[in-house]
PDB file of C-alpha atoms and ligand atoms in Angstrom:
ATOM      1  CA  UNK A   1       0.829 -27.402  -8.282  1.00 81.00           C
ATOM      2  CA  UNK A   2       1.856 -24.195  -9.920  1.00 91.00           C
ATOM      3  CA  UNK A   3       1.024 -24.200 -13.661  1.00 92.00           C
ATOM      4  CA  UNK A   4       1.800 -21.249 -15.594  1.00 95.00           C
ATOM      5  CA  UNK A   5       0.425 -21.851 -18.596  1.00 95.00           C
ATOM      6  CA  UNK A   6      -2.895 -21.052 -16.363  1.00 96.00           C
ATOM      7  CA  UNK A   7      -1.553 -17.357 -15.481  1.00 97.00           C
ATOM      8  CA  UNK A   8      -2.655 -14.765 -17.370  1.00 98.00           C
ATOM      9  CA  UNK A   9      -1.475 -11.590 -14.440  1.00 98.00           C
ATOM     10  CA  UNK A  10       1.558 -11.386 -12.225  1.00 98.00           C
ATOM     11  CA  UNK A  11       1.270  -8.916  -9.884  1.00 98.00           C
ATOM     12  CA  UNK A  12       4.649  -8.068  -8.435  1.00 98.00           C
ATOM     13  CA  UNK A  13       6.310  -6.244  -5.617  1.00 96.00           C
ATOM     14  CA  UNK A  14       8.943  -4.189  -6.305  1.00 94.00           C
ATOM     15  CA  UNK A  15      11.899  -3.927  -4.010  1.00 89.00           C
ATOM     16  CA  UNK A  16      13.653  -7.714  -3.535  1.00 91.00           C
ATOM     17  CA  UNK A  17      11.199  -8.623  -6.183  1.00 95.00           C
ATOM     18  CA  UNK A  18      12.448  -6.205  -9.811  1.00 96.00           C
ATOM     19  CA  UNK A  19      14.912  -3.967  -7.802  1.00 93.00           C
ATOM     20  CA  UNK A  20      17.530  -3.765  -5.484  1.00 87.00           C
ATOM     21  CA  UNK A  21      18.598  -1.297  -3.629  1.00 76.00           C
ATOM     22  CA  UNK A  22      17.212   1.173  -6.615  1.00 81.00           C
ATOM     23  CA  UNK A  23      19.200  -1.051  -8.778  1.00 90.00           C
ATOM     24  CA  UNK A  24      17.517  -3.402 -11.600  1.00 94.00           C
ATOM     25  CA  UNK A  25      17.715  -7.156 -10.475  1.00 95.00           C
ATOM     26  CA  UNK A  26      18.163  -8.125 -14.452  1.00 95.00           C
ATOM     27  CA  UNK A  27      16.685 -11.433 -15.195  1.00 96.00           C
ATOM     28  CA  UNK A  28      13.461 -10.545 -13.738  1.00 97.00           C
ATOM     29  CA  UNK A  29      13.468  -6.975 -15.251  1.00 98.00           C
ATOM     30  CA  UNK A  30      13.912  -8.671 -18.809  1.00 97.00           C
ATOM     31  CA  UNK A  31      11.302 -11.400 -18.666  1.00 97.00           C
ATOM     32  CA  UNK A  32       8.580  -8.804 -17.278  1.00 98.00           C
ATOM     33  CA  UNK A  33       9.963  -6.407 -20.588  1.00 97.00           C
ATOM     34  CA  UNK A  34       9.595  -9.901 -23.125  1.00 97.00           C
ATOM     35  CA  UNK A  35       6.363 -10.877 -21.664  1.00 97.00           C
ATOM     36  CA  UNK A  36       4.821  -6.984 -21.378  1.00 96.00           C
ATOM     37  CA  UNK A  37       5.841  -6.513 -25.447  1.00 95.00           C
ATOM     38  CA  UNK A  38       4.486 -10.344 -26.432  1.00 96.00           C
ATOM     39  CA  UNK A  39       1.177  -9.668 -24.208  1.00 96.00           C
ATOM     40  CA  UNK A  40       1.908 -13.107 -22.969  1.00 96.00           C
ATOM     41  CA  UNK A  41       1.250 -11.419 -19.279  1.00 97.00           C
ATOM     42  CA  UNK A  42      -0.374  -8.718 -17.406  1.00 97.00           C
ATOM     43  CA  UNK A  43       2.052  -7.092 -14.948  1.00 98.00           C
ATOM     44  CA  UNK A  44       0.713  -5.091 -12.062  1.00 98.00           C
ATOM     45  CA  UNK A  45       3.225  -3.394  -9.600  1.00 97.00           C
ATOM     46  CA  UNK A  46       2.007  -3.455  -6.134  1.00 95.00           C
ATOM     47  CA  UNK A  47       3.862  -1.719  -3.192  1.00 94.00           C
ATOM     48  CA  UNK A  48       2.562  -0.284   0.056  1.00 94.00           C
ATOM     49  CA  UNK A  49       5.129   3.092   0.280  1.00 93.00           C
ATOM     50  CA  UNK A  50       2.840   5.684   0.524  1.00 97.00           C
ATOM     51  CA  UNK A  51       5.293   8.531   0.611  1.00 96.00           C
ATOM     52  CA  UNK A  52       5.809   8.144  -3.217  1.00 95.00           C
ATOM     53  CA  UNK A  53       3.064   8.590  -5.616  1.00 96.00           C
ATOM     54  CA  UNK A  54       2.296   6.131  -8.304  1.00 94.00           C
ATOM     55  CA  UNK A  55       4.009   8.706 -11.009  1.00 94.00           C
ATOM     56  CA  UNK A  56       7.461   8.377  -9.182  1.00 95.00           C
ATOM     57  CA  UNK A  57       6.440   4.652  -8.958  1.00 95.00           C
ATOM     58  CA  UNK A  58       6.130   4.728 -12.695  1.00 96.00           C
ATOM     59  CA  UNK A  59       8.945   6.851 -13.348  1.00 96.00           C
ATOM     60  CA  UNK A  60      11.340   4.221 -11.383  1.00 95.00           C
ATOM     61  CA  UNK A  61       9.533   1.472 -13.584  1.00 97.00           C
ATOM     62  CA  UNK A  62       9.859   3.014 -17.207  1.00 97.00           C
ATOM     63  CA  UNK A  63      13.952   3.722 -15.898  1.00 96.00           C
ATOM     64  CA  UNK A  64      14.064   0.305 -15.846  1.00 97.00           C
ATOM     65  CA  UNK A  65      13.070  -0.005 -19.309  1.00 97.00           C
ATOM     66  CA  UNK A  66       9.463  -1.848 -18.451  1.00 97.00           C
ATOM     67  CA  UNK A  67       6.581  -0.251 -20.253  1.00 96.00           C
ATOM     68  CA  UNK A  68       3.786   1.047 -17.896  1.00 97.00           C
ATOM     69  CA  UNK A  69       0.345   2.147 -17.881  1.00 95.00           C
ATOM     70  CA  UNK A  70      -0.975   4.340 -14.644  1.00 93.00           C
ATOM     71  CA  UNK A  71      -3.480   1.243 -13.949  1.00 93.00           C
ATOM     72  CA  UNK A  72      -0.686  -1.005 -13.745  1.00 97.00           C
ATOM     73  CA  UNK A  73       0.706   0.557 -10.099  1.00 96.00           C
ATOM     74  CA  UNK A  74      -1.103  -0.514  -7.146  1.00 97.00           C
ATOM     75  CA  UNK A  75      -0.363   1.695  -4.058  1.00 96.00           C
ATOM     76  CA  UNK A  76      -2.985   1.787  -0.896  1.00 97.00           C
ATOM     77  CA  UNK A  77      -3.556   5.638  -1.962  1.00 97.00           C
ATOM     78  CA  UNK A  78      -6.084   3.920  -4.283  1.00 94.00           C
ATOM     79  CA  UNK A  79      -7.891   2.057  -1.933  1.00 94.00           C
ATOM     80  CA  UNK A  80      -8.018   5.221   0.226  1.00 97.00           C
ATOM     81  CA  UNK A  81      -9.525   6.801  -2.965  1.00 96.00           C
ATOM     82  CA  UNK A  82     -11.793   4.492  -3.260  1.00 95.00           C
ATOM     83  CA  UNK A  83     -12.984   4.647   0.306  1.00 97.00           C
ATOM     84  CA  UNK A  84     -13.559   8.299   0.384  1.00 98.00           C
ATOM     85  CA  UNK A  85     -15.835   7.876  -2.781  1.00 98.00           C
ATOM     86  CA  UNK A  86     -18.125   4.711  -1.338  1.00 97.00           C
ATOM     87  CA  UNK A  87     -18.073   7.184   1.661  1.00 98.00           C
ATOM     88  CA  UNK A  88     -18.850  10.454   0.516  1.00 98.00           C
ATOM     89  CA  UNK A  89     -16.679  12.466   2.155  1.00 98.00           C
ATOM     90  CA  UNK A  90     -15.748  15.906   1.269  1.00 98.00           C
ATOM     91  CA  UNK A  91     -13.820  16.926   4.247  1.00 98.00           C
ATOM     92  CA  UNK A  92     -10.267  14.738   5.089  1.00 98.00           C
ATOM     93  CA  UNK A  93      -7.222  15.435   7.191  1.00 98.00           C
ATOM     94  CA  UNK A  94      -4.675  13.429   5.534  1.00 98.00           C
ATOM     95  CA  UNK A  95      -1.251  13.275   6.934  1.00 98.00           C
ATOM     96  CA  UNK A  96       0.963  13.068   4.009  1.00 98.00           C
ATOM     97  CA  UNK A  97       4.019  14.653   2.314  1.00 97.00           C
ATOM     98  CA  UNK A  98       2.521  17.496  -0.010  1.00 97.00           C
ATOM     99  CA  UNK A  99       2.828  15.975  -3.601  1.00 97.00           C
ATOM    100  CA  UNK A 100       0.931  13.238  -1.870  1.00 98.00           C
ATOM    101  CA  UNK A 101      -1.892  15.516  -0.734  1.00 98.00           C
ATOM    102  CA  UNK A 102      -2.056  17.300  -4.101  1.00 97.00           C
ATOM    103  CA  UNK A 103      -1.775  13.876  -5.693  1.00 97.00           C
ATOM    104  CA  UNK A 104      -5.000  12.891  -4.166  1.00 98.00           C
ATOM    105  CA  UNK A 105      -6.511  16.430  -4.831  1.00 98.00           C
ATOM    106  CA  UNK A 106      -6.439  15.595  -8.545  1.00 97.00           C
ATOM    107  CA  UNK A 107      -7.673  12.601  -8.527  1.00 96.00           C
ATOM    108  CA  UNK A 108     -10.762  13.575  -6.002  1.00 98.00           C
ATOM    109  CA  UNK A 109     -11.069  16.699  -8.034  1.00 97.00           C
ATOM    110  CA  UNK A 110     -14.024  15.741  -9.479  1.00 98.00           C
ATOM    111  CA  UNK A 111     -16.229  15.296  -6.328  1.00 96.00           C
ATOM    112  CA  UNK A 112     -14.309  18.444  -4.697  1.00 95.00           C
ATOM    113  CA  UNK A 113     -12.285  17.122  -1.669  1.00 98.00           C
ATOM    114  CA  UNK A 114     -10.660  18.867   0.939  1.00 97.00           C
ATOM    115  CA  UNK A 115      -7.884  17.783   2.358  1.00 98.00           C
ATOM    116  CA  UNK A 116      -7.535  20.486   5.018  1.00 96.00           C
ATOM    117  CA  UNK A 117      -7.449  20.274   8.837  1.00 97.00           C
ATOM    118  CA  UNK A 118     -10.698  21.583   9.648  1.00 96.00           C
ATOM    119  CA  UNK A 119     -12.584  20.217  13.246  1.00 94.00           C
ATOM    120  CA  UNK A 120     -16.150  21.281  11.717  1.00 94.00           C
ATOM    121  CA  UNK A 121     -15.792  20.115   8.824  1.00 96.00           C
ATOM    122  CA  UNK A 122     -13.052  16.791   8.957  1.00 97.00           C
ATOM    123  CA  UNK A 123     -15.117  13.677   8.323  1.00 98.00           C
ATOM    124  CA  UNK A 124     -12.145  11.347   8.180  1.00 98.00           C
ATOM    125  CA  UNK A 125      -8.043  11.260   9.852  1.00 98.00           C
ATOM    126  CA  UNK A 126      -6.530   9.447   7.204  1.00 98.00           C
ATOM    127  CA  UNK A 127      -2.397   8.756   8.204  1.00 98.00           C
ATOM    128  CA  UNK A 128      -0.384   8.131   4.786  1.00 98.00           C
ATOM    129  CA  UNK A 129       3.377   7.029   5.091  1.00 97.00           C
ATOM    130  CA  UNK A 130       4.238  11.447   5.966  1.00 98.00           C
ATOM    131  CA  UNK A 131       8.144  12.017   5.594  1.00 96.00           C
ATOM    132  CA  UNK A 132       7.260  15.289   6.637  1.00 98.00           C
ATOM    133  CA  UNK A 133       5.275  14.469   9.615  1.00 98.00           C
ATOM    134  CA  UNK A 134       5.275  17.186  11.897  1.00 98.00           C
ATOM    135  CA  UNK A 135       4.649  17.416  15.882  1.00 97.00           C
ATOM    136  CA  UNK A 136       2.176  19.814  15.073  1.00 98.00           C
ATOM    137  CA  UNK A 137       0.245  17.479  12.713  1.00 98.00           C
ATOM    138  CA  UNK A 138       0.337  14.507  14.869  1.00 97.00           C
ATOM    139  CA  UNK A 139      -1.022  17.163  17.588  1.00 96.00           C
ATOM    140  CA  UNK A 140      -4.032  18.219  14.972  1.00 97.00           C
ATOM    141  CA  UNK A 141      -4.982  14.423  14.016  1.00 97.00           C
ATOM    142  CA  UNK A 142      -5.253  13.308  17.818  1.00 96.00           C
ATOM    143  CA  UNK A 143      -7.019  16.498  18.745  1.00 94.00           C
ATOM    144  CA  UNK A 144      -9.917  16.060  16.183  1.00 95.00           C
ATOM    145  CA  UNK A 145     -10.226  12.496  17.470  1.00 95.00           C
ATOM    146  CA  UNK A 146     -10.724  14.318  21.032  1.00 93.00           C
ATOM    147  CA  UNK A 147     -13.081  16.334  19.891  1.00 92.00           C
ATOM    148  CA  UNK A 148     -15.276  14.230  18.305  1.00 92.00           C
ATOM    149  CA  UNK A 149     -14.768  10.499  19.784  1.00 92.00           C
ATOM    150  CA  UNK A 150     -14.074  11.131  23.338  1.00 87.00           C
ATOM    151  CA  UNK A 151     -16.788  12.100  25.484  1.00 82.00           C
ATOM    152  CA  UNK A 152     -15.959  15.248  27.360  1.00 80.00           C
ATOM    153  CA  UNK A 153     -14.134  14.886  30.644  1.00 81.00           C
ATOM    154  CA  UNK A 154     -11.414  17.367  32.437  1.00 80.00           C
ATOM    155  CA  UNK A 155      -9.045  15.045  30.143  1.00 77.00           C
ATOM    156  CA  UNK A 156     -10.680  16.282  27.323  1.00 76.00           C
ATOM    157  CA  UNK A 157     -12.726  19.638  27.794  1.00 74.00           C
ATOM    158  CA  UNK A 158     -12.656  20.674  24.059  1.00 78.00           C
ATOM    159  CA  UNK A 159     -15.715  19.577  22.137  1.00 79.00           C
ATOM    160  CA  UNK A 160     -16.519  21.047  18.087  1.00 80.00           C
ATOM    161  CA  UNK A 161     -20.459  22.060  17.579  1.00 80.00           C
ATOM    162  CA  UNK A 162     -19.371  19.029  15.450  1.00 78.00           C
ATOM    163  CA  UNK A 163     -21.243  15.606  16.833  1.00 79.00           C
ATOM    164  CA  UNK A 164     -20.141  13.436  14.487  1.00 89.00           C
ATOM    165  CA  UNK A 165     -17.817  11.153  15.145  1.00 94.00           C
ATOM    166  CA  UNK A 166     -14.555  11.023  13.412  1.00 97.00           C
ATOM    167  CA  UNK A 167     -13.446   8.001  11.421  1.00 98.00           C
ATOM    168  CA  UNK A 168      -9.798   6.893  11.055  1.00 98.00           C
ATOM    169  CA  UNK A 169      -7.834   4.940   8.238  1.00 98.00           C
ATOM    170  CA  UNK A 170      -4.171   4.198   7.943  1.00 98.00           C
ATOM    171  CA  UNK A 171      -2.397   3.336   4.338  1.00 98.00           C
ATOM    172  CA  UNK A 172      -0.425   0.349   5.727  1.00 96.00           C
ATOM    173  CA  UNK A 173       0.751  -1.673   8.398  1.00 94.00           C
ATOM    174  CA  UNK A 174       4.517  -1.259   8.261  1.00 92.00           C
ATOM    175  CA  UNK A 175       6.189  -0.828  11.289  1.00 91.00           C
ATOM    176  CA  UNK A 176       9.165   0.510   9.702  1.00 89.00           C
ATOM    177  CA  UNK A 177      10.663   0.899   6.140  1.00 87.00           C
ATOM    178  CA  UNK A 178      14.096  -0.260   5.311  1.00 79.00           C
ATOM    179  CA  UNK A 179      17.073   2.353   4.257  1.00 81.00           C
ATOM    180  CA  UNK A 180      20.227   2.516   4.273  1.00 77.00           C
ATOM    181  CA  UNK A 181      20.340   3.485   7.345  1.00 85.00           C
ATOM    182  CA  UNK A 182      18.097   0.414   8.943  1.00 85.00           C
ATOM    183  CA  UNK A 183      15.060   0.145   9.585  1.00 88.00           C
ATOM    184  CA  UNK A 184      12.966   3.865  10.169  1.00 91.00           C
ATOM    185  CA  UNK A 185       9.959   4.660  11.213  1.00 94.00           C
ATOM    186  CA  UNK A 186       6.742   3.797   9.096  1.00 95.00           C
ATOM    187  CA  UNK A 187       2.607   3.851   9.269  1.00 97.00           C
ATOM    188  CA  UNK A 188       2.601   1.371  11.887  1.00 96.00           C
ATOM    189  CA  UNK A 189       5.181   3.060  14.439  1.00 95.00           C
ATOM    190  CA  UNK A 190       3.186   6.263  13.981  1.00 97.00           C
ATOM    191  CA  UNK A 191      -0.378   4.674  14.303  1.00 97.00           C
ATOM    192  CA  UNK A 192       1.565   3.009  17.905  1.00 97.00           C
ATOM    193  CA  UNK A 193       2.441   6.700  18.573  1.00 96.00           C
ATOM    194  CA  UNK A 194      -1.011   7.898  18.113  1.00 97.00           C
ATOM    195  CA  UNK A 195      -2.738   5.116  20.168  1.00 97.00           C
ATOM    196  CA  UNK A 196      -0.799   5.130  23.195  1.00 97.00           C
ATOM    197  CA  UNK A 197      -1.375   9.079  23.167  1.00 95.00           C
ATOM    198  CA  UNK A 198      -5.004   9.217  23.249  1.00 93.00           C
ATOM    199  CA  UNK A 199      -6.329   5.565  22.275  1.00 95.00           C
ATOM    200  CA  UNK A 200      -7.577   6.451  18.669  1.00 97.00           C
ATOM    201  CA  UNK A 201      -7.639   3.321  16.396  1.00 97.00           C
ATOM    202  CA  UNK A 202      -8.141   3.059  12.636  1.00 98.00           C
ATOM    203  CA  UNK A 203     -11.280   1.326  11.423  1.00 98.00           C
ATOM    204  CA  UNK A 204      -9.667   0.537   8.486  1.00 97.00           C
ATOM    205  CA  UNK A 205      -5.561  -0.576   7.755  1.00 96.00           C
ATOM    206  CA  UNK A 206      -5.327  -0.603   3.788  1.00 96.00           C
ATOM    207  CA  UNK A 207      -2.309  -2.060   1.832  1.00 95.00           C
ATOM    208  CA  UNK A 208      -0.820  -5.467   2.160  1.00 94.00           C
ATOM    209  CA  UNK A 209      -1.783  -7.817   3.808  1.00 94.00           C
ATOM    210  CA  UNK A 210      -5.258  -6.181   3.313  1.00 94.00           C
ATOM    211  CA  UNK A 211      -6.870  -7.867  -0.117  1.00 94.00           C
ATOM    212  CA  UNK A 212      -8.601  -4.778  -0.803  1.00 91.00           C
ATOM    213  CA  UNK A 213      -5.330  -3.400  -2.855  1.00 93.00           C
ATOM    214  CA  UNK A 214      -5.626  -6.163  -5.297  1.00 96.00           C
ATOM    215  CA  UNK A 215      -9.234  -5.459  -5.878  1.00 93.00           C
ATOM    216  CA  UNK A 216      -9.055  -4.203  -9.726  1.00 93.00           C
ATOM    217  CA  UNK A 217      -6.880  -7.367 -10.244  1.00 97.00           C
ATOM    218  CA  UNK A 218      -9.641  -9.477  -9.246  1.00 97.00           C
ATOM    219  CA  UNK A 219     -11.621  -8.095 -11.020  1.00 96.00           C
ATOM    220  CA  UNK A 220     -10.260  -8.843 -14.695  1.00 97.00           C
ATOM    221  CA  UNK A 221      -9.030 -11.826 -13.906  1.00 98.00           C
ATOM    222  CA  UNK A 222     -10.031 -14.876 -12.060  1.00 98.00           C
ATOM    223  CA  UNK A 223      -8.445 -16.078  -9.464  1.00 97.00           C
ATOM    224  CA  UNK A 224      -6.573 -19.130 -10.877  1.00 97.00           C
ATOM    225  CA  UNK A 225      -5.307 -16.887 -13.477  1.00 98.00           C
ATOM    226  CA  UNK A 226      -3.244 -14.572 -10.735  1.00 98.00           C
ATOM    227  CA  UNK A 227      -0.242 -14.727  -8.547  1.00 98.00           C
ATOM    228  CA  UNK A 228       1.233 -12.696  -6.359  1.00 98.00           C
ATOM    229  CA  UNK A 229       5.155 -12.467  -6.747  1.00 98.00           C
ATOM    230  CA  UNK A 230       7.634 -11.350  -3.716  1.00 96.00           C
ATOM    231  CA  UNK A 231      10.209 -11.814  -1.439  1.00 94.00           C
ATOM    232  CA  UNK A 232       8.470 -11.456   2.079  1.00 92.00           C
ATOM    233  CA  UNK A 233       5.818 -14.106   3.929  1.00 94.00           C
ATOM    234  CA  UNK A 234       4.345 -11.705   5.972  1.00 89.00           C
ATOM    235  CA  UNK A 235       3.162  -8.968   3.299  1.00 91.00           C
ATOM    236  CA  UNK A 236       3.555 -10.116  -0.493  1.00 95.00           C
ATOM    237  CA  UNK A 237       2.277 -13.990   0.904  1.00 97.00           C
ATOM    238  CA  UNK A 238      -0.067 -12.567   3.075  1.00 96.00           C
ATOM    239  CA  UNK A 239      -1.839 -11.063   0.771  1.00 97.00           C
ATOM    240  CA  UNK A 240      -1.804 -13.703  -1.722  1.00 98.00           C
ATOM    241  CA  UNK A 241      -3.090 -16.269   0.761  1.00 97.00           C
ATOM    242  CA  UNK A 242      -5.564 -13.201   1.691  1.00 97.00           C
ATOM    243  CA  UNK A 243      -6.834 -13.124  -1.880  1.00 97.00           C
ATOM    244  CA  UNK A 244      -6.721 -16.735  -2.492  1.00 97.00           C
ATOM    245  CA  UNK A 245      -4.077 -16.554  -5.108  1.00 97.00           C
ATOM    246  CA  UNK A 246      -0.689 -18.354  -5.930  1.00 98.00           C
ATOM    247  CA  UNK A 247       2.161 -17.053  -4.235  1.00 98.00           C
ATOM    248  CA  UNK A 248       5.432 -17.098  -6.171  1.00 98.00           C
ATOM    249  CA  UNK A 249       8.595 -16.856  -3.446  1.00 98.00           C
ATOM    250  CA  UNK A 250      11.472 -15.103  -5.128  1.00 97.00           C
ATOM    251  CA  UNK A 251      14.442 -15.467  -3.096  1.00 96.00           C
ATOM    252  CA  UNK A 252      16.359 -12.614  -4.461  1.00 92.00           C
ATOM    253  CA  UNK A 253      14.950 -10.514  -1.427  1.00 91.00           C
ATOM    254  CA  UNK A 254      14.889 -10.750   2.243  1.00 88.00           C
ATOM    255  CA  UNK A 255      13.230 -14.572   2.343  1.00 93.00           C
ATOM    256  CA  UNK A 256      16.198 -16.983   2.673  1.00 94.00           C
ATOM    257  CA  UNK A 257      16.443 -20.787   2.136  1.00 95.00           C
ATOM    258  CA  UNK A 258      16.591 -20.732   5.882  1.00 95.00           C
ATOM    259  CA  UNK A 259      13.663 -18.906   6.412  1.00 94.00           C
ATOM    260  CA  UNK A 260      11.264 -20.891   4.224  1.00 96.00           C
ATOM    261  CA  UNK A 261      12.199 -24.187   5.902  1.00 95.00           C
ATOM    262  CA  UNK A 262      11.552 -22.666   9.091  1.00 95.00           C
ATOM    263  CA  UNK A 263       8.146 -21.394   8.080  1.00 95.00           C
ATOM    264  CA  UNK A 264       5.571 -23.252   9.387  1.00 94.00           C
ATOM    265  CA  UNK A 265       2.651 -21.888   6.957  1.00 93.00           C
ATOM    266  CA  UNK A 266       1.422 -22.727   3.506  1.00 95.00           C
ATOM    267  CA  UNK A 267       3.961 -23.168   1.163  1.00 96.00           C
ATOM    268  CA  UNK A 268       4.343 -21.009  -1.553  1.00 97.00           C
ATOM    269  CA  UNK A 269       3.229 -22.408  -4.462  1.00 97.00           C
ATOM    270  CA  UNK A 270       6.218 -22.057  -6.447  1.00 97.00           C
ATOM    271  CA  UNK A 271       9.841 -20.609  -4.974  1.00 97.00           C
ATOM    272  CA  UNK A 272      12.335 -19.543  -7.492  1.00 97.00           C
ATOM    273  CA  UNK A 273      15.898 -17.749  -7.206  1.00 96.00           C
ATOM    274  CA  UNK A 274      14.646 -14.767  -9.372  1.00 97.00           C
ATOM    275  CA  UNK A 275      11.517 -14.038 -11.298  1.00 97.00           C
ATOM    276  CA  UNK A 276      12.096 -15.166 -14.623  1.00 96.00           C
ATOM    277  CA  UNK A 277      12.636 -18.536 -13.479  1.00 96.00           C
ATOM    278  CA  UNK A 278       9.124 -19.098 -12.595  1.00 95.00           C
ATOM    279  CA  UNK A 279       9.047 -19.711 -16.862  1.00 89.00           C
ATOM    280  CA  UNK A 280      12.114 -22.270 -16.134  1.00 73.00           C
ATOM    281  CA  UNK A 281      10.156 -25.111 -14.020  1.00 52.00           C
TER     282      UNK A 281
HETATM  283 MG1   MG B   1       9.829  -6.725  -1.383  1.00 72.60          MG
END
């Protein structure tokens, strides 16, 4: 049973969720504003578009009138952080537009980076959501995976002085992104790309469904005290049922009537038309 007087965090997606198509979806907007300025809430603003970095996230939030702090947007690009500190590594190849790679140049700037492809030195491919993915980059990510994962063969002659092997990590699972335009390609159509070229496989897939993006959530807060609001099963539920939190199904999105009563998972604990009237029930 969904209480809310137990909540003390929402952490919402974004598109379907607070905007449409760019646009406001108003209701929602103006209960996260009341509850942000009463502190009745903690909002966190979780999406999984790597192309953007959390400033533009934050810019598109504060045009919507919502205060927001930088700790407040949770993109995978800080679980990829993350992972290259616990790791260590000083050497990545990361496919990703360029504010992206400078993005994460500032924030690794303290334990000196590089984000360069280099074959002796690359410890870790890591594939962001690139808009300005390039043949040649795709060609550079699958040849340091030759170099260092395959063993040598007439397939595969070049080698570095290099041994190490070469680990992989992807920012999300998204097979494609909608647009105006339909669906396009996303992480997962390019990681399907890179596979079938040369078999490489990330060890790691961050972003929803993965858990690990709600990770400073869960930390502050206990579990009872969180939900995860959205309007799609397979990524904003997913990860709610992942982190063993309430789900809140908003169907102001791309989940239907239809589709929730043929879904044959957990329900959600609480399904409203639009955000604000989780406070309504
Ligand atoms: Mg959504």
């Amino acid at each position: 049973m969904f209480d809310i007087a137990k909540k003390k965090a929402f952490v919402c997606d974004l598109d379907g969720t607070l905007f449409m198509g760019g646009q406001p979806i108003k209701g929602a907007v103006d209960f996260v504003i009341e509850s942000t300025k009463s502190e009745r809430f903690s909002f966190f603003y979780l999406t999984n578009n790597t192309s953007k970095t959390p400033e533009e996230y934050m810019t598109k939030i504060s045009g919507a009138a919502i205060p927001v702090k930088p700790e407040q947007i949770l993109t995978p690009l800080i679980t990829l952080e993350a992972y290259i500190r616990e790791k260590g590594y000083k050497s990545v190849y990361l496919l990703a537009s360029e504010k992206v790679v400078s993005h994460m140049e500032k924030r690794l700037a303290d334990v000196g980076v590089s984000f360069e492809f280099d074959p002796e030195k690359n410890e870790l491919i890591a594939l962001a959501y690139d808009k300005e993915l390039t043949y040649a980059k795709l060609a550079d990510a699958t040849s340091l995976w030759n170099m260092r994962n395959v063993p040598p063969s007439p397939m595969c002659p070049v080698r570095t002085e290099n041994k190490e092997p070469i680990d992989f990590v992807a920012t999300h699972p998204d097979n494609c992104c909608p647009s105006e335009r339909g669906p396009i390609p996303d992480v997962g159509g390019m990681l399907k790309f890179l596979e079938i070229t040369n078999g490489m496989k990330p060890t790691h897939v961050f972003g929803k469904p993965s858990p690990s993006l709600l990770k400073t959530v869960l930390d502050r807060f206990a579990p009872e005290e969180i939900a995860v609001v959205g309007d799609r099963l397979y990524t904003d539920k997913a990860i709610a049922d992942n982190a063993g939190v309430d789900f809140v199904c908003v169907l102001s999105g791309e989940t239907t009537k239809e589709d929730l009563e043929k879904y044959t998972g957990t329900a959600p604990a609480i399904v409203v038309d639009t955000f604000d009237m989780v406070d309504a029930k």
